[in-house]
Short mmCIF file of C-alpha atoms in Angstrom, two decimals:
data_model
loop_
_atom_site.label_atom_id
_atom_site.label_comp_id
_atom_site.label_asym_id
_atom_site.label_seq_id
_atom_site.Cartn_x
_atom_site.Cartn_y
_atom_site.Cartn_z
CA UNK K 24 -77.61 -142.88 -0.18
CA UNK K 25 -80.65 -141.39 2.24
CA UNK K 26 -83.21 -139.25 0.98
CA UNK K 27 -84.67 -136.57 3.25
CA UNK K 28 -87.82 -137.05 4.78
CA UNK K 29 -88.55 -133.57 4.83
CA UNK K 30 -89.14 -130.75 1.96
CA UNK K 31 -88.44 -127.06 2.38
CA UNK K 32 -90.84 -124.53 0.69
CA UNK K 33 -88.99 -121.34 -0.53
CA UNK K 34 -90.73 -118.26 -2.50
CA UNK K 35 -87.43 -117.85 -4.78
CA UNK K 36 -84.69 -120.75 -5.26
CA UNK K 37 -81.67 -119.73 -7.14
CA UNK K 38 -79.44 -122.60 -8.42
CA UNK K 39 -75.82 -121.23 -8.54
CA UNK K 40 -73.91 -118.81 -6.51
CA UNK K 41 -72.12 -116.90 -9.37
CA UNK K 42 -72.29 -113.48 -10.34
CA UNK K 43 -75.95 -114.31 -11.55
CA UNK K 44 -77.02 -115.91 -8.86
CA UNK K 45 -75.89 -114.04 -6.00
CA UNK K 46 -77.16 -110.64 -7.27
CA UNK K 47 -80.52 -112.24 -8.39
CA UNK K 48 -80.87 -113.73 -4.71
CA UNK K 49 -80.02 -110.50 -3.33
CA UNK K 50 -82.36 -108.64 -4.80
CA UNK K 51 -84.95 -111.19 -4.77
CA UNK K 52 -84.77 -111.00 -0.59
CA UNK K 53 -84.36 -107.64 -0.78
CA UNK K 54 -87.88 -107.44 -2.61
CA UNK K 55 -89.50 -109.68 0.29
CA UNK K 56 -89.27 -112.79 -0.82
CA UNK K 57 -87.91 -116.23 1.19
CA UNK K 58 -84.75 -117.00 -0.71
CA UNK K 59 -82.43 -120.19 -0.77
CA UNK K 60 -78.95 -120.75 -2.77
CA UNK K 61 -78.10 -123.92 -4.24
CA UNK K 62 -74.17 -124.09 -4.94
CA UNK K 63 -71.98 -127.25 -5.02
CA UNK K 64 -68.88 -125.42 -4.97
CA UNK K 65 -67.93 -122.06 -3.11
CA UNK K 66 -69.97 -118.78 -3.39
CA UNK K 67 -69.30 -116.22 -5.99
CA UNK K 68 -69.32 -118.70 -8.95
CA UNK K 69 -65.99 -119.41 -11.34
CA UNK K 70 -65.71 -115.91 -11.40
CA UNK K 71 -65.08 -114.94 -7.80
CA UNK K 72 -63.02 -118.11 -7.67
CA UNK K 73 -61.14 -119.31 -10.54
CA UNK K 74 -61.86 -116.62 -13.03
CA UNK K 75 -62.34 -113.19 -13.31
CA UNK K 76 -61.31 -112.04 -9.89
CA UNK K 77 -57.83 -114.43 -9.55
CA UNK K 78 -57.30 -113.65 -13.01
CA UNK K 79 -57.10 -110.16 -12.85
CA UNK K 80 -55.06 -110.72 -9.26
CA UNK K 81 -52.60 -112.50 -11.58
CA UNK K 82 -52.82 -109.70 -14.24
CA UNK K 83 -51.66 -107.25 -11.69
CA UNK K 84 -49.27 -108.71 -10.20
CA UNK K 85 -47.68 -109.79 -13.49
CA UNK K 86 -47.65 -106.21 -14.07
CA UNK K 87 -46.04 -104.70 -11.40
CA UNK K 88 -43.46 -107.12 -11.77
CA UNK K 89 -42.54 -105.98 -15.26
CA UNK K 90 -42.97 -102.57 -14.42
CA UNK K 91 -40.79 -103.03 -11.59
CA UNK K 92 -38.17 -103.82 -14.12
CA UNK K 93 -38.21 -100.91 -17.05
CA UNK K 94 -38.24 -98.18 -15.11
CA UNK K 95 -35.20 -96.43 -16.04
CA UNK K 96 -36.46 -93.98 -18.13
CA UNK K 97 -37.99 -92.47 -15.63
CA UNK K 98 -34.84 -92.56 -13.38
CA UNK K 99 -35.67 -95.30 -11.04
CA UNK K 100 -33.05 -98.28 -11.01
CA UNK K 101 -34.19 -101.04 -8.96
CA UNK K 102 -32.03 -104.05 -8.44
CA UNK K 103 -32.71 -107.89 -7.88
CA UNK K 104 -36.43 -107.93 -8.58
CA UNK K 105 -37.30 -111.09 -8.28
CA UNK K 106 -41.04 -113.09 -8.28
CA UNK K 107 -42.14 -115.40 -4.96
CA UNK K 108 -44.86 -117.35 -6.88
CA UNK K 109 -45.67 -119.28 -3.95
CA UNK K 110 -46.24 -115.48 -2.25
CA UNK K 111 -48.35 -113.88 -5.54
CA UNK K 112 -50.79 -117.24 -5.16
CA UNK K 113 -51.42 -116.70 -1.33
CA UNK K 114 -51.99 -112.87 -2.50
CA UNK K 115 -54.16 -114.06 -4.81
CA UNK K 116 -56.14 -116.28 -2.84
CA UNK K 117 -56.26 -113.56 -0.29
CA UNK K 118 -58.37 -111.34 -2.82
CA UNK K 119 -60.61 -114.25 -3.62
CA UNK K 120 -61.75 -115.12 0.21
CA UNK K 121 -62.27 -111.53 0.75
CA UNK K 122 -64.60 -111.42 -1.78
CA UNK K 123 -66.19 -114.75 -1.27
CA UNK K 124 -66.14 -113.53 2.11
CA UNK K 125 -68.64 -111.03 1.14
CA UNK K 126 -70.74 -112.60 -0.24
CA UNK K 127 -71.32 -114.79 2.36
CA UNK K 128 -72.08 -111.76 5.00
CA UNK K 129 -74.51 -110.14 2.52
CA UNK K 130 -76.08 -113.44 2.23
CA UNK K 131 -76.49 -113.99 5.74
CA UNK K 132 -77.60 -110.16 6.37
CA UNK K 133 -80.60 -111.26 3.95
CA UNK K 134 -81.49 -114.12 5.44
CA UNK K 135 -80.58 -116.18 2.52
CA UNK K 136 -80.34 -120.09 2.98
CA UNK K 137 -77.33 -121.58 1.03
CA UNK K 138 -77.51 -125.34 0.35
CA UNK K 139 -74.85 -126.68 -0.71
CA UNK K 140 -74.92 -129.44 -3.39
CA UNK K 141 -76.20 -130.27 -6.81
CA UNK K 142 -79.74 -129.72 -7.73
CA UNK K 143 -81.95 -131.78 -10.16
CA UNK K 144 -85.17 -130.78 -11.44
CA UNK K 145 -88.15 -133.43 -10.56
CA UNK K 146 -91.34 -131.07 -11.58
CA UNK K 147 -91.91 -127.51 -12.70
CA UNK K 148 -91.90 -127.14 -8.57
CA UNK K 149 -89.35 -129.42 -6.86
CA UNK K 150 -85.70 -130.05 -7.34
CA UNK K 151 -83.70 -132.75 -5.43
CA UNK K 152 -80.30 -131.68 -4.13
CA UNK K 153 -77.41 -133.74 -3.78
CA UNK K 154 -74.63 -133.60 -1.35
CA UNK K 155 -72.28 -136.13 -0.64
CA UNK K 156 -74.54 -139.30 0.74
CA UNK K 157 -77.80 -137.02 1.58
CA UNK K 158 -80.70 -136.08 -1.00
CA UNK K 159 -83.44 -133.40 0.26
CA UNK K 160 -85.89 -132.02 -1.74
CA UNK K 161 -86.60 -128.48 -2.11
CA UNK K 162 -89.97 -126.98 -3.31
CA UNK K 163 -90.13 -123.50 -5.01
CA UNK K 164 -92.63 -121.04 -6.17
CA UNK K 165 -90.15 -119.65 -8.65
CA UNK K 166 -86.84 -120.79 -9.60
CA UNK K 167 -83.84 -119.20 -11.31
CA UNK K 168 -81.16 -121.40 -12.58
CA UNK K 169 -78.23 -119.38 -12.73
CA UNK K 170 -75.55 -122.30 -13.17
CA UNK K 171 -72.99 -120.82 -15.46
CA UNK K 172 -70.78 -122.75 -17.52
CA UNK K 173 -67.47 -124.53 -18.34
CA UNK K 174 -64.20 -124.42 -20.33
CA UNK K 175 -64.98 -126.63 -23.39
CA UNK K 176 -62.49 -129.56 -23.43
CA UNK K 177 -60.87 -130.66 -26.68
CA UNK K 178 -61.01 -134.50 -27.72
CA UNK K 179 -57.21 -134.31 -29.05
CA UNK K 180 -56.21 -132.19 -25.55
CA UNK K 181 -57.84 -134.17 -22.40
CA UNK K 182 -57.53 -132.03 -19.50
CA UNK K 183 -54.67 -133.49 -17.35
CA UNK K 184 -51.75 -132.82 -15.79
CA UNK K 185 -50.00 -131.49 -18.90
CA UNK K 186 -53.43 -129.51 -20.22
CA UNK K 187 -54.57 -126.89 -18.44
CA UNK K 188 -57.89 -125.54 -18.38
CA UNK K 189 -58.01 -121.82 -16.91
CA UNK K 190 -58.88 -123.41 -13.55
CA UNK K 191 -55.68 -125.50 -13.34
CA UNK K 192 -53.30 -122.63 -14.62
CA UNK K 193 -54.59 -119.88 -12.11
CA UNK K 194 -53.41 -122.58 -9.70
CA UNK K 195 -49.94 -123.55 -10.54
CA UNK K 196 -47.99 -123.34 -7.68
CA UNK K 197 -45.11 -122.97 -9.83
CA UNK K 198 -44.02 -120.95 -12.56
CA UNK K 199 -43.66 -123.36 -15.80
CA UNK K 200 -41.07 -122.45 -18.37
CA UNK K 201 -43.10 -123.09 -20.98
CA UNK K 202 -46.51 -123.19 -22.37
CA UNK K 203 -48.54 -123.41 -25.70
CA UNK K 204 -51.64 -121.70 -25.43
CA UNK K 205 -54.44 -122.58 -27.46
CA UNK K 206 -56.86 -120.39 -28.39
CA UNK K 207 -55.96 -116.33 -28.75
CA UNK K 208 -59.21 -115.43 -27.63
CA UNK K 209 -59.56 -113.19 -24.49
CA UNK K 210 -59.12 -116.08 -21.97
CA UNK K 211 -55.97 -117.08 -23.76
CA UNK K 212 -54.60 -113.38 -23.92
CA UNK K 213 -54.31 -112.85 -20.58
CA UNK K 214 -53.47 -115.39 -19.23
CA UNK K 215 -50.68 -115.84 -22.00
CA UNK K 216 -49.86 -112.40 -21.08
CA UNK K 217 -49.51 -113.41 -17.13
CA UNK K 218 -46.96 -116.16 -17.79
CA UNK K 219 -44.87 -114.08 -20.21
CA UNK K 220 -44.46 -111.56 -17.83
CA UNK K 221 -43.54 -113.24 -15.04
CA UNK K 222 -40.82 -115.20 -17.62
CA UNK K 223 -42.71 -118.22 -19.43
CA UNK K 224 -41.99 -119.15 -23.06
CA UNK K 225 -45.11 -118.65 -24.51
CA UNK K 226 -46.58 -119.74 -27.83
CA UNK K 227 -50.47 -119.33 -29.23
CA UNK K 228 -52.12 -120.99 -31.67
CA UNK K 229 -55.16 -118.97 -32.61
CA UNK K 230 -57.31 -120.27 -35.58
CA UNK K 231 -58.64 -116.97 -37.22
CA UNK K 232 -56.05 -114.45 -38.89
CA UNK K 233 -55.77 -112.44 -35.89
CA UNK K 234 -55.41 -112.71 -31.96
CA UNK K 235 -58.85 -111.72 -30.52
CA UNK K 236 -61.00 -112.38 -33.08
CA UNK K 237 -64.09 -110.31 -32.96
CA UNK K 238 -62.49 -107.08 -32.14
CA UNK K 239 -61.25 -104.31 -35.00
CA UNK K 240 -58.25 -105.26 -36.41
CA UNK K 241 -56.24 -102.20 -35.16
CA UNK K 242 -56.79 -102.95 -31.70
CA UNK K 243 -55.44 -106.40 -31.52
CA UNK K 244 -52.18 -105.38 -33.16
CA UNK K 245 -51.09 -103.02 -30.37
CA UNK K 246 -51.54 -106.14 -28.29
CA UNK K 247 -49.74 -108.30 -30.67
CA UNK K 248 -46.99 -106.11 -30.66
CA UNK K 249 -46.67 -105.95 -26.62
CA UNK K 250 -46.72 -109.23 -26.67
CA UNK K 251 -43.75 -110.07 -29.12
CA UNK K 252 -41.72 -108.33 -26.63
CA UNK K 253 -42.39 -110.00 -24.27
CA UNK K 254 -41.02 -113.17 -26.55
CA UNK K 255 -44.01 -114.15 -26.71
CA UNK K 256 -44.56 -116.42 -30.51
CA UNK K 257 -48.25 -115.89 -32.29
CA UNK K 258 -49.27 -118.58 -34.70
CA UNK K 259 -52.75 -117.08 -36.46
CA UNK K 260 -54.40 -119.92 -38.89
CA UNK K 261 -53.19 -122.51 -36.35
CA UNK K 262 -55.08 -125.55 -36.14
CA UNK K 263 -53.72 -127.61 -33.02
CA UNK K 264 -54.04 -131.11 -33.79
CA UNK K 265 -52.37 -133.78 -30.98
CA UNK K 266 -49.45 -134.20 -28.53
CA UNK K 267 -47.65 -136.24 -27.06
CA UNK K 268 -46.23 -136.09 -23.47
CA UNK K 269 -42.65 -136.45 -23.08
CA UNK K 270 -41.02 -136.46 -19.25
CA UNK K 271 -40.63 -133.09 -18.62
CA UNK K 272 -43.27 -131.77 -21.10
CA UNK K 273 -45.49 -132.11 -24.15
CA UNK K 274 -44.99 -131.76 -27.82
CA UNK K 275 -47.83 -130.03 -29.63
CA UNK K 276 -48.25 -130.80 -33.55
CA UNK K 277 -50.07 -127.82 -35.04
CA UNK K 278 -51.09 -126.85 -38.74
CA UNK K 279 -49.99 -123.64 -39.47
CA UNK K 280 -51.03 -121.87 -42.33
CA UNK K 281 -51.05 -125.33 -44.10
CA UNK K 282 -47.56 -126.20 -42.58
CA UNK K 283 -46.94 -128.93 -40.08
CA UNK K 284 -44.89 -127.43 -36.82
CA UNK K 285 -43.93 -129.51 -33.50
CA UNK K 286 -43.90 -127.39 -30.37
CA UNK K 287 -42.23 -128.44 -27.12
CA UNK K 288 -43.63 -127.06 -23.72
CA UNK K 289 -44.04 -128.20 -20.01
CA UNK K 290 -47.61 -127.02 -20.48
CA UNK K 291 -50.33 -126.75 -22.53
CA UNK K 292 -53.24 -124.20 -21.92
CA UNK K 293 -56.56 -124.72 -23.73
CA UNK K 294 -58.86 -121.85 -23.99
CA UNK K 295 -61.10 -121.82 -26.99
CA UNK K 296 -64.85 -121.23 -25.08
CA UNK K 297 -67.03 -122.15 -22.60
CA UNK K 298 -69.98 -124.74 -22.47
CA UNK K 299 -73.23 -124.00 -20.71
CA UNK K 300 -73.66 -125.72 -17.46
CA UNK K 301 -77.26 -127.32 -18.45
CA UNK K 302 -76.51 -131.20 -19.37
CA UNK K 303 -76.96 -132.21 -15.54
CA UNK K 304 -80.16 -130.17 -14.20
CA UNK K 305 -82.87 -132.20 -15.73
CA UNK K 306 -84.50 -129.77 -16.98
CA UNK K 307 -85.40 -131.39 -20.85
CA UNK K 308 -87.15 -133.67 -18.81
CA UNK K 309 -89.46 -131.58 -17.44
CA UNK K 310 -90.08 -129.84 -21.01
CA UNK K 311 -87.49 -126.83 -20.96
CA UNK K 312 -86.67 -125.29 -24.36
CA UNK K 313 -83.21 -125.09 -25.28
CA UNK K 314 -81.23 -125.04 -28.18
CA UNK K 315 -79.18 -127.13 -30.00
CA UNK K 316 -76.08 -125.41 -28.29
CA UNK K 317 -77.85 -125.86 -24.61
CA UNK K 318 -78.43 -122.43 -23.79
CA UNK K 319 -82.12 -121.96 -22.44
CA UNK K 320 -84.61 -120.09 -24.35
CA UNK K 321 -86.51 -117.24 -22.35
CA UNK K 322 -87.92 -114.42 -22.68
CA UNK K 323 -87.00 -110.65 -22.06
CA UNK K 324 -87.76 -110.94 -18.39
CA UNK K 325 -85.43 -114.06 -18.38
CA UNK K 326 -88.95 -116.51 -18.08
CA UNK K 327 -88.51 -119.98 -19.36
CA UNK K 328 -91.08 -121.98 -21.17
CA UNK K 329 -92.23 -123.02 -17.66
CA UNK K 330 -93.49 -119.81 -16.48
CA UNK K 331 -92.23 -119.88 -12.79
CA UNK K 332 -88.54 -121.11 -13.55
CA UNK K 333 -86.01 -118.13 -15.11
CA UNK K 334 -82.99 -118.46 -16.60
CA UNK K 335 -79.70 -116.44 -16.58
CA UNK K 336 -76.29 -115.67 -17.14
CA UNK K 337 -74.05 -118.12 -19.50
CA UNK K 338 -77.03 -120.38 -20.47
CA UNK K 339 -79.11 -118.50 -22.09
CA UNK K 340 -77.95 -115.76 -25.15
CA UNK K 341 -75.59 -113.39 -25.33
CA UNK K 342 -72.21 -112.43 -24.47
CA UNK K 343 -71.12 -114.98 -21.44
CA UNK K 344 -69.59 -111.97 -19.24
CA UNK K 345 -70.54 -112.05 -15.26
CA UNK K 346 -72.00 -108.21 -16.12
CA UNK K 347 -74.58 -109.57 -17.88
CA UNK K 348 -75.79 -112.32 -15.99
CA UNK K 349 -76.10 -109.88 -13.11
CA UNK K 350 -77.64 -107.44 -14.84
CA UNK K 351 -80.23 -110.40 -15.98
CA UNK K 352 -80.27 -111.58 -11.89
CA UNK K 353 -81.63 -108.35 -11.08
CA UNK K 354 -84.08 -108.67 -13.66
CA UNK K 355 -85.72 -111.82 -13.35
CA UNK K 356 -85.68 -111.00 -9.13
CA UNK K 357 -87.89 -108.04 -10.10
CA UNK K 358 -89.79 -110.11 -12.35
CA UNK K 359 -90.73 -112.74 -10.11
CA UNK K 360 -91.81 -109.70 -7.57
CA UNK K 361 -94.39 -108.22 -10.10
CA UNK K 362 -92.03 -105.55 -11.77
CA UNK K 363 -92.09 -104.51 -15.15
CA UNK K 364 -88.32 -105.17 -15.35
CA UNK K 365 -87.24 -106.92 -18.67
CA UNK K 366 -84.04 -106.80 -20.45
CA UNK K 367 -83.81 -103.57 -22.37
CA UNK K 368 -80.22 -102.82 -22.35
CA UNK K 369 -78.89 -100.92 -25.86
CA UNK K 370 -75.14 -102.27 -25.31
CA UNK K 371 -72.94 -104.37 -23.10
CA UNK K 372 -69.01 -103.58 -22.79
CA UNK K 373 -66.67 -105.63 -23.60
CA UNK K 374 -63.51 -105.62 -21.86
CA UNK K 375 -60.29 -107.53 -22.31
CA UNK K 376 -57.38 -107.13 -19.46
CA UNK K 377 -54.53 -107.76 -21.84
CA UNK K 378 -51.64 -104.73 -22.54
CA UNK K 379 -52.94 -102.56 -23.69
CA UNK K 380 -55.83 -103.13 -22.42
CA UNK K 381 -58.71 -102.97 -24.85
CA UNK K 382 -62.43 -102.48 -24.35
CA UNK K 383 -65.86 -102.35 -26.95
CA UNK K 384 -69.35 -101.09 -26.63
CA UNK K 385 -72.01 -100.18 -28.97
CA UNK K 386 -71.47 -100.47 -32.75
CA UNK K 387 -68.16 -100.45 -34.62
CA UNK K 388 -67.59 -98.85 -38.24
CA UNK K 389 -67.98 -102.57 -39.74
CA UNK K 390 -71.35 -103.20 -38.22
CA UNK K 391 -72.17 -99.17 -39.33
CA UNK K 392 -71.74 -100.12 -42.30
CA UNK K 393 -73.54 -103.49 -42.87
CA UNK K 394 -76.64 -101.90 -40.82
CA UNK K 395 -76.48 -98.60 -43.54
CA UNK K 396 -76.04 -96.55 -40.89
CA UNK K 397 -74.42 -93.35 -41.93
CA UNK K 398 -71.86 -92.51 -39.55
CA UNK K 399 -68.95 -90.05 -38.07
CA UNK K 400 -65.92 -90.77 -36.28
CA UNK K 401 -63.60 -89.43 -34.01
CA UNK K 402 -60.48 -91.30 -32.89
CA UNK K 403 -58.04 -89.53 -30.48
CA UNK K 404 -55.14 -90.74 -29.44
CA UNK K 405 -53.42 -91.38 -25.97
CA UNK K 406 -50.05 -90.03 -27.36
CA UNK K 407 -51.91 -86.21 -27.20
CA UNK K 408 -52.95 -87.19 -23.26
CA UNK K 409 -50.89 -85.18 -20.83
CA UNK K 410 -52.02 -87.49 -17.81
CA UNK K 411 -51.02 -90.52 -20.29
CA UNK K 412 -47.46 -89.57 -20.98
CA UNK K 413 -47.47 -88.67 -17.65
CA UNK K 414 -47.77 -92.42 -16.56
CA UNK K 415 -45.72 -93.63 -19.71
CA UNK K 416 -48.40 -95.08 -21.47
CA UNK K 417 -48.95 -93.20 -24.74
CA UNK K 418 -49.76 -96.30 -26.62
CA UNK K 419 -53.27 -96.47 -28.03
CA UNK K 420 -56.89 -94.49 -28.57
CA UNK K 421 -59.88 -93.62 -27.75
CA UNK K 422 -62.61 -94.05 -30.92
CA UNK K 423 -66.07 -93.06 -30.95
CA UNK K 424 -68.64 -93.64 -33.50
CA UNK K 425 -71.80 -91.06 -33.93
CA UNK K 426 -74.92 -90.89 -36.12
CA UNK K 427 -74.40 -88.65 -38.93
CA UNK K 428 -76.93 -85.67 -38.48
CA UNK K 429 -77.69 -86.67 -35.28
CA UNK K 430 -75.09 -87.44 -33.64
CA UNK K 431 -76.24 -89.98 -31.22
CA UNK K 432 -73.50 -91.94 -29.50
CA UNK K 433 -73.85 -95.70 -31.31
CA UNK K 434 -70.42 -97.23 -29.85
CA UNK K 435 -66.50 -97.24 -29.44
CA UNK K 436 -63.64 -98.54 -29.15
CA UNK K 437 -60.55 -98.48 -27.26
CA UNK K 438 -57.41 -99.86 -26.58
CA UNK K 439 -54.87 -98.33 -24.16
CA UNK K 440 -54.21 -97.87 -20.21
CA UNK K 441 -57.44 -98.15 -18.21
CA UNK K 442 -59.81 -99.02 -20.58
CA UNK K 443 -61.72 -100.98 -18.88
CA UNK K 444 -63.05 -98.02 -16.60
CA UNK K 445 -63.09 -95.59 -19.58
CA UNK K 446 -65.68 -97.40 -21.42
CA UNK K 447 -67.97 -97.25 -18.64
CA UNK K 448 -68.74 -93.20 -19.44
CA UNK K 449 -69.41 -94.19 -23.29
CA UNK K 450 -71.80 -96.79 -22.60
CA UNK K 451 -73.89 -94.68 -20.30
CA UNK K 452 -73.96 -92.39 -23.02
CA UNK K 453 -75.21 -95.21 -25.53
CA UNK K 454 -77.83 -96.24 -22.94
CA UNK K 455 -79.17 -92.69 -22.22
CA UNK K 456 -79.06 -91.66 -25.86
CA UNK K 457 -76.11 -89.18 -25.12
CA UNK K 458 -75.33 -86.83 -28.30
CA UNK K 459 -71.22 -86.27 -28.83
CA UNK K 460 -72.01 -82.90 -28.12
CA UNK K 461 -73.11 -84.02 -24.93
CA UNK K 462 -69.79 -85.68 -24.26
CA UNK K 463 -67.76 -82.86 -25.98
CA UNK K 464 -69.37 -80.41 -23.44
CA UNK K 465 -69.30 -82.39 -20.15
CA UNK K 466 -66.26 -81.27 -18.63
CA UNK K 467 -63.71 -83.73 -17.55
CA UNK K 468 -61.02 -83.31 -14.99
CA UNK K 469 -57.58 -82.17 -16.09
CA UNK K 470 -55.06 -84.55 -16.52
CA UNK K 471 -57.03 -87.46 -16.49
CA UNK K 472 -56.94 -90.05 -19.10
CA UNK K 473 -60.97 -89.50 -19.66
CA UNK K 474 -60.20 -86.32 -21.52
CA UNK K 475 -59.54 -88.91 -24.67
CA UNK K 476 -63.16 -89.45 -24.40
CA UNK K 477 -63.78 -85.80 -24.91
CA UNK K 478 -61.21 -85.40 -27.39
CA UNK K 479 -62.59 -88.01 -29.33
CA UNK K 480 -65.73 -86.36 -29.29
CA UNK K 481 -64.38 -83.04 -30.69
CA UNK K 482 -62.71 -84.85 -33.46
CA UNK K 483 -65.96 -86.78 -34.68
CA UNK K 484 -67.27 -82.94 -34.33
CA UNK K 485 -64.78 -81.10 -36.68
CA UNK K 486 -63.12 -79.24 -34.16
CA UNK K 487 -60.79 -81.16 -32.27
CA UNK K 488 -58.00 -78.83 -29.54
CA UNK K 489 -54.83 -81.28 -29.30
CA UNK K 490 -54.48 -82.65 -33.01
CA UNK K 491 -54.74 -81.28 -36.20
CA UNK K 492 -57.57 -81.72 -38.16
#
């Protein structure tokens, strides 16, 4: 191993190329500042890569294929569809590099440096970064570390070539027959969802009493119910506990609901969270705070203990979605440029890509209630939506909750086609302290599905058009 004989001085060095970190360096260069990227993998993070965006590549393809097949109601017959899996992963990939591709260009447009390797903190003002054989050193006037984080691995379920992590199943190159998923969180949903689709016998084993825990109860059970036709077996109260590989497969012993049950699958798929990339950097030896978890404390402008090194994204608190962390990029950019920018959001959506899909934001009734909050609600449903029957896909609603007397817009919920862009126009409302009048009198284009929104918003009101009081 050499180490450099030089160091490079940077204004801003961002560690980690994700969603975080390429937004914070963007807007850090864009503010004046010398900026330089460390990344040991490719830019655009897991999400770009081997999460989000191939994910919801697979989701859509998975899709159309199914849709491609039940289309006789609306008088379309279509014969011998059939799925080139080898073709949807080069699609796939196709969508990724594009997007990676991007990245790269804007970086370059900036003037940003990317250095590739793995970065270790040696002072509040210099990092070494490894790459391959070669270690140079890098010195910084202010640092954000932006590295993201992993799928947590289960003692009992090593990751091999019978467990899958999300990685490994967005790049199977062929379609297995079977699969156990654990964990029925959102990870675990759609991807479950993918395989059944395209013809995989798939079972989860979720350990709370319903598939996506943390959501109202209503809204998982329209997915539920999707996905038991798609033969698709839910075990809730299901503790995995071993396997054992056979030679075609893996058999899965699982308590459920205090009964032992042996499952037999060519694959098993492990999603039950993600771990906080912060075990490697070095930074306890330098004096970061973090907690017991290893997220990094900071503060509301993302500042760490050490006043000239922010933090970001999966690692510190909150919701581990790739809209946060570049909301917090941009943020801690401004920060380090001498803007009053600190975290001050009111809500962050939620989204899930499942079928239906189903999105969050704000407050539900539950969390009304244990705050005291005295609250209205209006919940409209997509069977009453001309442009929703229109694209056969009354399934669902849209449900907004309101302050009592005021009315202020405090959250909602939905599950049904296109939610994740229909949530977007109720948390701008939360954020800019919309009333439901407001909403109710903003006029929305006719037939869209957004009229639900609106229609919601009557209903909370008293005075709702399409259903009866």
């Amino acid at each position: 191993m050499v180490v450099g004989e030089f160091t490079t001085e940077v204004d801003v060095l961002v560690i980690g190329a994700g969603p975080g970190g390429y937004v914070a360096a963007i807007r850090a260069a864009q503010l004046g500042k010398t900026v330089a990227v460390v990344e040991k993998a490719d830019l655009g993070g897991v999400c770009l890569n081997v999460g989000c965006i191939p994910s919801k590549a697979m989701i859509h393809a998975a899709h159309t294929y199914e849709h491609a097949q039940h289309t006789e109601s609306m008088g379309i017959t279509m014969e011998n569809v059939k799925v080139d899996f080898a073709k949807v992963q080069e699609w796939k990939s196709g969508v990724v590099k594009q997007l990676t591709g991007g990245v790269g260009s804007l970086f370059k447009g900036h003037k940003i440096q990317v250095i590739p390797g793995e970065a270790l903190f040696v002072s509040e003002n210099e990092v070494r970064v490894f790459h391959g054989y070669d270690v140079n050193r890098y010195r910084f006037e202010h640092c954000i570390i932006a590295t993201g984080s992993r799928p947590i691995e289960l003692p009992a379920f090593p990751f091999g070539k019978r467990v899958l992590s999300s990685t490994e199943a967005l790049s199977l190159t062929e379609l297995p027959k079977s699969m156990v998923v654990i964990g029925g969180g959102y990870i675990g949903i759609e991807l479950g969802t993918v395989f059944a689709k395209f013809g995989t016998k798939v079972t989860i084993l979720e350990g709370a009493d319903q598939i996506l825990p943390g959501f109202e109860p209503d809204m998982p059970r329209l997915v539920e119910r999707k996905l038991k036709k798609l033969d698709v077996t839910i075990h809730t109260k299901a503790l995995a506990q071993g396997m054992e590989e056979t030679e075609n497969g893996v058999i899965v012993t699982a308590e459920v609901k205090g009964e032992q049950k042996q499952i037999e699958a060519e694959y098993i798929l492990v999603t039950v969270g993600r771990r906080p990339n912060t075990d490697e950097l070095g930074v306890r030896d330098i004096g970061m705070n973090l907690t017991d978890r290893g997220l990094i404390v900071v503060d509301k402008q993302g500042r760490t203990n050490i006043p000239n090194v922010y933090a970001i994204g999966d690692i510190v608190a909150g919701p581990a979605l790739a809209h946060k962390a570049s909301y917090e990029g941009k943020v801690a950019a401004e920060a380090i440029a001498g803007h009053p920018s600190e975290v001050d959001y009111k809500a962050i959506p939620a989204v899930v890509f499942c079928d239906p899909e189903i999105a969050s934001v704000g407050i539900n009734e539950k969390e009304a209630k244990e705050k005291g909050i005295d609250y209205i609600v209006g919940r409209f449903p997509f069977a009453a939506n001309g442009r929703a029957l229109s694209m056969n896909a009354g399934e669902g609603y849209v449900k907004l909750i309101g302050e009592k007397g005021t009315n202020l817009v405090l959250g909602a919920q939905i599950v049904g086609a296109e939610a994740s862009n229909i949530i977007a126009e109720i948390g701008l409302a939360i954020e800019m302290g919309a009333t439901l009048e407001d909403i109710e009198l903003t006029i929305h284009a006719h037939p869209t599905l957004g009229e639900v929104t609106m229609e919601a918003a009557e209903l909370a009101l008293g005075h709702p058009i399409h259903v009866m009081k």
